[in-house]
PDB file of C-alpha atoms in Angstrom:
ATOM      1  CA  UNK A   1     176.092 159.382  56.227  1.00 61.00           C
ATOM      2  CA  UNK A   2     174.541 158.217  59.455  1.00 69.00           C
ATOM      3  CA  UNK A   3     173.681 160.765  62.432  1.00 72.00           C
ATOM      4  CA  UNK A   4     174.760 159.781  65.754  1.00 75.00           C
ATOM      5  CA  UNK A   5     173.076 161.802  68.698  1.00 75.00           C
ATOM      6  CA  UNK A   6     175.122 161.760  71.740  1.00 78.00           C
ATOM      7  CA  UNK A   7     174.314 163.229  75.086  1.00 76.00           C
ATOM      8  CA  UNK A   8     174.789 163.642  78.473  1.00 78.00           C
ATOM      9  CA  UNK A   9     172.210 162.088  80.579  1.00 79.00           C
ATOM     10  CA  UNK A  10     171.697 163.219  84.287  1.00 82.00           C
ATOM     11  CA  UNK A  11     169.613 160.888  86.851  1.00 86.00           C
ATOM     12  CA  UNK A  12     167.264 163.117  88.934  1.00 85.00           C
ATOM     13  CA  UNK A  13     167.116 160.887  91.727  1.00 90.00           C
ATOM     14  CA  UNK A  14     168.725 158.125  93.754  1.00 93.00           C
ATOM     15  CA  UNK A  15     166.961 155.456  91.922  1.00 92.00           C
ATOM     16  CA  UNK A  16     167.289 156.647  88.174  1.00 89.00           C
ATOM     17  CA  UNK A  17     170.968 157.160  89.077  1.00 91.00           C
ATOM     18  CA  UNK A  18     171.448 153.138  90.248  1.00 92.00           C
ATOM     19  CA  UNK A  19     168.749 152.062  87.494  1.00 91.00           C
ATOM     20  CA  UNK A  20     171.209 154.383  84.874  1.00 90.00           C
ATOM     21  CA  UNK A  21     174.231 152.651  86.012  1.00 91.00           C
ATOM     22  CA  UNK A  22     173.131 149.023  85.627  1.00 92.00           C
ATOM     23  CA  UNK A  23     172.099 149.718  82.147  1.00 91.00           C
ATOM     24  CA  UNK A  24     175.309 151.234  81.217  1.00 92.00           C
ATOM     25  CA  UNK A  25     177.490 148.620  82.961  1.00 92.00           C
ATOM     26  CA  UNK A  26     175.298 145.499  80.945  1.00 93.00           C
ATOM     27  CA  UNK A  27     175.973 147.862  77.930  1.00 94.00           C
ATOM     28  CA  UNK A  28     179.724 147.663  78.824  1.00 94.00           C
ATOM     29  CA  UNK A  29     179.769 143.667  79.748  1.00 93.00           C
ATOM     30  CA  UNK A  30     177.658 143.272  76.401  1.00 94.00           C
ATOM     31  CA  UNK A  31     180.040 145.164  74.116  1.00 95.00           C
ATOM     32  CA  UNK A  32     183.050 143.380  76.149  1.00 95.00           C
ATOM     33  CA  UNK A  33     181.783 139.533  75.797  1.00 94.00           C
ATOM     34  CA  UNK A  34     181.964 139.376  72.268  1.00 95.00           C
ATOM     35  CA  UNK A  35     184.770 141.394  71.852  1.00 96.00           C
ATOM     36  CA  UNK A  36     186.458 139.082  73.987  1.00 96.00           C
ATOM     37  CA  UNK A  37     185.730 136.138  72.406  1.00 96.00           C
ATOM     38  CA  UNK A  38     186.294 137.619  68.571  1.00 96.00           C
ATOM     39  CA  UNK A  39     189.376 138.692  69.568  1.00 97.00           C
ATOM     40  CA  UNK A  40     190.504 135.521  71.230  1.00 96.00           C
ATOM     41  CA  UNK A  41     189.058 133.581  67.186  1.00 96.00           C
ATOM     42  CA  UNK A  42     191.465 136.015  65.558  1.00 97.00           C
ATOM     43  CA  UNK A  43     194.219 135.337  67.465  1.00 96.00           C
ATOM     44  CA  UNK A  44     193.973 131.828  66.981  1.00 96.00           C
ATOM     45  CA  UNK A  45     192.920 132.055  63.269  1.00 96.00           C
ATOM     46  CA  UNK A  46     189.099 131.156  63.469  1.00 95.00           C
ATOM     47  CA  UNK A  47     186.567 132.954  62.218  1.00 95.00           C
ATOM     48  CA  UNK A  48     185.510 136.191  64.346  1.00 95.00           C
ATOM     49  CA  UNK A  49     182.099 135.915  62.753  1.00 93.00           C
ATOM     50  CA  UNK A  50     180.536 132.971  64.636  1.00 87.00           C
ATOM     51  CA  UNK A  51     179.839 134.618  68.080  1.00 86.00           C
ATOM     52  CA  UNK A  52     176.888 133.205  71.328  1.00 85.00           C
ATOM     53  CA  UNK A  53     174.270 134.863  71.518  1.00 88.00           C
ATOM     54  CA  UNK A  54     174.964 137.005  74.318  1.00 90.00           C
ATOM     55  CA  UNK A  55     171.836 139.194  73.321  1.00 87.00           C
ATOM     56  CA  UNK A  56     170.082 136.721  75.294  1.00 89.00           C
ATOM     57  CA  UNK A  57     172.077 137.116  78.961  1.00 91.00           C
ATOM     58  CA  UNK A  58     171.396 141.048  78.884  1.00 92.00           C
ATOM     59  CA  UNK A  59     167.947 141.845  77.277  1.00 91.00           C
ATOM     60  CA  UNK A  60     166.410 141.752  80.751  1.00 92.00           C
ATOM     61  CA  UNK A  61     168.327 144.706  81.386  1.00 92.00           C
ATOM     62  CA  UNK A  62     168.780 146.358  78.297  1.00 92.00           C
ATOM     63  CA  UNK A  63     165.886 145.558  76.235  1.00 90.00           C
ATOM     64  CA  UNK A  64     166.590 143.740  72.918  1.00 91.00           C
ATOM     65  CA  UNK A  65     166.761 147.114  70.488  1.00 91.00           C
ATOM     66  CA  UNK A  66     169.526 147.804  73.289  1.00 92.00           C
ATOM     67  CA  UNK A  67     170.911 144.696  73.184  1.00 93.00           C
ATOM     68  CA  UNK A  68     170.728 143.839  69.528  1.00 92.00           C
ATOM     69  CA  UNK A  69     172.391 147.301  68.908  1.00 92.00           C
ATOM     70  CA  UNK A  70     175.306 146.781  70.795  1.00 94.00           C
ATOM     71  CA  UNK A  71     176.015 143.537  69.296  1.00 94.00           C
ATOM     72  CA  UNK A  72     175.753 145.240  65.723  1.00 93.00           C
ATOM     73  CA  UNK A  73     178.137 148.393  66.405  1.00 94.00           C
ATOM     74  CA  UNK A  74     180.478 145.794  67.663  1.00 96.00           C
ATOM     75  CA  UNK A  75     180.411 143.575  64.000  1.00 96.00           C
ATOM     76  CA  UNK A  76     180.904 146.556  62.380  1.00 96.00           C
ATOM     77  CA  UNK A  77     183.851 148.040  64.698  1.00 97.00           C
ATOM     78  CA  UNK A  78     185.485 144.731  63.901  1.00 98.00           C
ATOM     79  CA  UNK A  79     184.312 145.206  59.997  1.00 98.00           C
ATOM     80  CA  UNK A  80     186.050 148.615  60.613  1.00 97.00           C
ATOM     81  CA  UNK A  81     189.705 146.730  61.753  1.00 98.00           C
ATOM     82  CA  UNK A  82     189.540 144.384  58.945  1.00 97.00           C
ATOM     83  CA  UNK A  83     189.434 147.091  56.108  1.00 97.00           C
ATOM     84  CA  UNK A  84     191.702 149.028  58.004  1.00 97.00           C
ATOM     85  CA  UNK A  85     193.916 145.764  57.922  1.00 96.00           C
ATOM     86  CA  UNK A  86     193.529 145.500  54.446  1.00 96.00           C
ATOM     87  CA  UNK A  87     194.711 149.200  53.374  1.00 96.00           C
ATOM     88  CA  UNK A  88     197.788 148.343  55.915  1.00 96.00           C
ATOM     89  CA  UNK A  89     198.651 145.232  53.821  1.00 95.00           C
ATOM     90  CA  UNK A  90     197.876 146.814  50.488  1.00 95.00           C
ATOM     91  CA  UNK A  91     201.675 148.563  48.882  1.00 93.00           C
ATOM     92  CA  UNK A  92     199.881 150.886  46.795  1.00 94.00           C
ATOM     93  CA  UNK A  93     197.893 152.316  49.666  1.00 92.00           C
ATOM     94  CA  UNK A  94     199.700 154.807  52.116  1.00 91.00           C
ATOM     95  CA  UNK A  95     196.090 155.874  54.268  1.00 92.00           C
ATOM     96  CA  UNK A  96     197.112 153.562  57.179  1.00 92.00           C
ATOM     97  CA  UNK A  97     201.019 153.414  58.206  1.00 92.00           C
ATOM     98  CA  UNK A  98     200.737 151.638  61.811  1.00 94.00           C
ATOM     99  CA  UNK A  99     199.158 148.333  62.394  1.00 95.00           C
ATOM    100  CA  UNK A 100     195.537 148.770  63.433  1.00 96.00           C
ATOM    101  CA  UNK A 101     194.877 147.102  66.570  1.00 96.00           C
ATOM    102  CA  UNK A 102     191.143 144.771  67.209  1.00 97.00           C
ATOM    103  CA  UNK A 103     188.712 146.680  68.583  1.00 97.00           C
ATOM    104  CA  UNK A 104     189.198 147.039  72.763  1.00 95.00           C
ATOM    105  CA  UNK A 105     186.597 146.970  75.946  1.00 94.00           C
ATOM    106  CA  UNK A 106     184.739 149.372  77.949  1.00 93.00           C
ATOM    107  CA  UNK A 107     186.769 148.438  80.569  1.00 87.00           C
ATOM    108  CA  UNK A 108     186.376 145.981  83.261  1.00 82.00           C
ATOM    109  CA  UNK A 109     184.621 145.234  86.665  1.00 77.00           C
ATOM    110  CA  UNK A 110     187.828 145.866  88.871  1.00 83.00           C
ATOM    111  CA  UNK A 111     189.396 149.144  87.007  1.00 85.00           C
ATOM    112  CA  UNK A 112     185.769 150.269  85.876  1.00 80.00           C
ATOM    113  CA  UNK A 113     183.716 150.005  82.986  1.00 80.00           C
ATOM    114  CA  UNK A 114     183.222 153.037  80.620  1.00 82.00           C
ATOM    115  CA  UNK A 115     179.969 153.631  80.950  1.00 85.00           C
ATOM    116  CA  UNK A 116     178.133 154.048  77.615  1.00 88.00           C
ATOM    117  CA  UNK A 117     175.400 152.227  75.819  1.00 90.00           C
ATOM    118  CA  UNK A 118     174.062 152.765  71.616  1.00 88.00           C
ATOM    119  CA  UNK A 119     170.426 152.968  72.170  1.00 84.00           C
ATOM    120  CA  UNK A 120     168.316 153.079  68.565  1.00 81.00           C
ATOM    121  CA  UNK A 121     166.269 156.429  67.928  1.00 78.00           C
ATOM    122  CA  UNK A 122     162.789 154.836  67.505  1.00 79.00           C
ATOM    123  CA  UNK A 123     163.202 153.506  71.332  1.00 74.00           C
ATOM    124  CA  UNK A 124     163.337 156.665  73.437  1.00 71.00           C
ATOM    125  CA  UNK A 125     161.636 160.498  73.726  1.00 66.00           C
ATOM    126  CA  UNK A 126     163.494 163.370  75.014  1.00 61.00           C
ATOM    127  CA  UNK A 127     161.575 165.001  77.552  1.00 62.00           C
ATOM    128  CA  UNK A 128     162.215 168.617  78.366  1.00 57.00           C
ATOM    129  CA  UNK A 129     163.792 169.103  81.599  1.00 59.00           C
ATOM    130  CA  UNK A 130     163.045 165.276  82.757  1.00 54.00           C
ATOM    131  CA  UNK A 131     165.749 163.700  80.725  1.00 51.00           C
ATOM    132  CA  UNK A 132     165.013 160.580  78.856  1.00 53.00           C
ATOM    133  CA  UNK A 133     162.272 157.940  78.685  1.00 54.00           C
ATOM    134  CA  UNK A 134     163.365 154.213  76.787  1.00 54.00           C
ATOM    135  CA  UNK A 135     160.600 152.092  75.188  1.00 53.00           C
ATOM    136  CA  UNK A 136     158.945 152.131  72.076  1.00 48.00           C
ATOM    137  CA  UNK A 137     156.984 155.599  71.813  1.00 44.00           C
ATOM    138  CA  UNK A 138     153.877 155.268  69.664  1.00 42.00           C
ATOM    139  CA  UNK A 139     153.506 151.676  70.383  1.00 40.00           C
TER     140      UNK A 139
END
């Protein structure tokens, strides 16, 4: 079983607070993109596999761990819907009794985003009281 860590980050100034928010709302357009287009493949029948590379448009923001992160929890929350599709579909298993429904977004620009991001352990430190430094520690 995989840990997840999740916390509550606070911005101690100003600054951190608009740096903070740019990162989470890239996080949200990142996670949205893709979705977008996967779910308009699998409406149409293609393929939800073959995706841009979207990594690319964000990294400046994000950094690639960041980036490539995102892109990876989102393969495997449409990995998720597909086996969740398949226990629907199977007769002799009664786990899942309602349709599952493709993954959704973090919202949009004009309702707002929910603001999240998956950021890998080996690319931040926790500092006591001073919240939380991203890069590579050690390198």
């Amino acid at each position: 079983m995989k840990r997840t860590n999740t916390f509550a980050v606070r911005p101690l100034s100003d600054a951190d607070e608009r740096l903070l928010r740019r990162l989470l709302d890239a996080s949200a357009s990142l996670w949205n993109e893709p979705n977008y287009e996967r779910r308009q493949n699998y409406f149409e029948g293609q393929s939800v596999w073959e995706t841009d590379d979207y990594r690319r448009r964000y990294v400046d923001v994000t950094g690639l761990p960041t980036a490539q992160q995102l892109i990876r929890k989102n393969g495997k929350a449409w990995e998720s819907f597909f086996s969740l599709i398949a226990k629907y579909d199977d007769p002799e298993d009664d786990e899942v009794t309602e349709r599952p429904s493709p993954p959704g977004y973090w919202g949009n620009e004009d309702d707002g985003r929910e603001l999240r991001t998956c950021i890998r352990n080996d690319v931040y430190t926790l500092e006591t009281g001073g919240g939380v430094s991203t890069g590579n520690p050690g390198r």
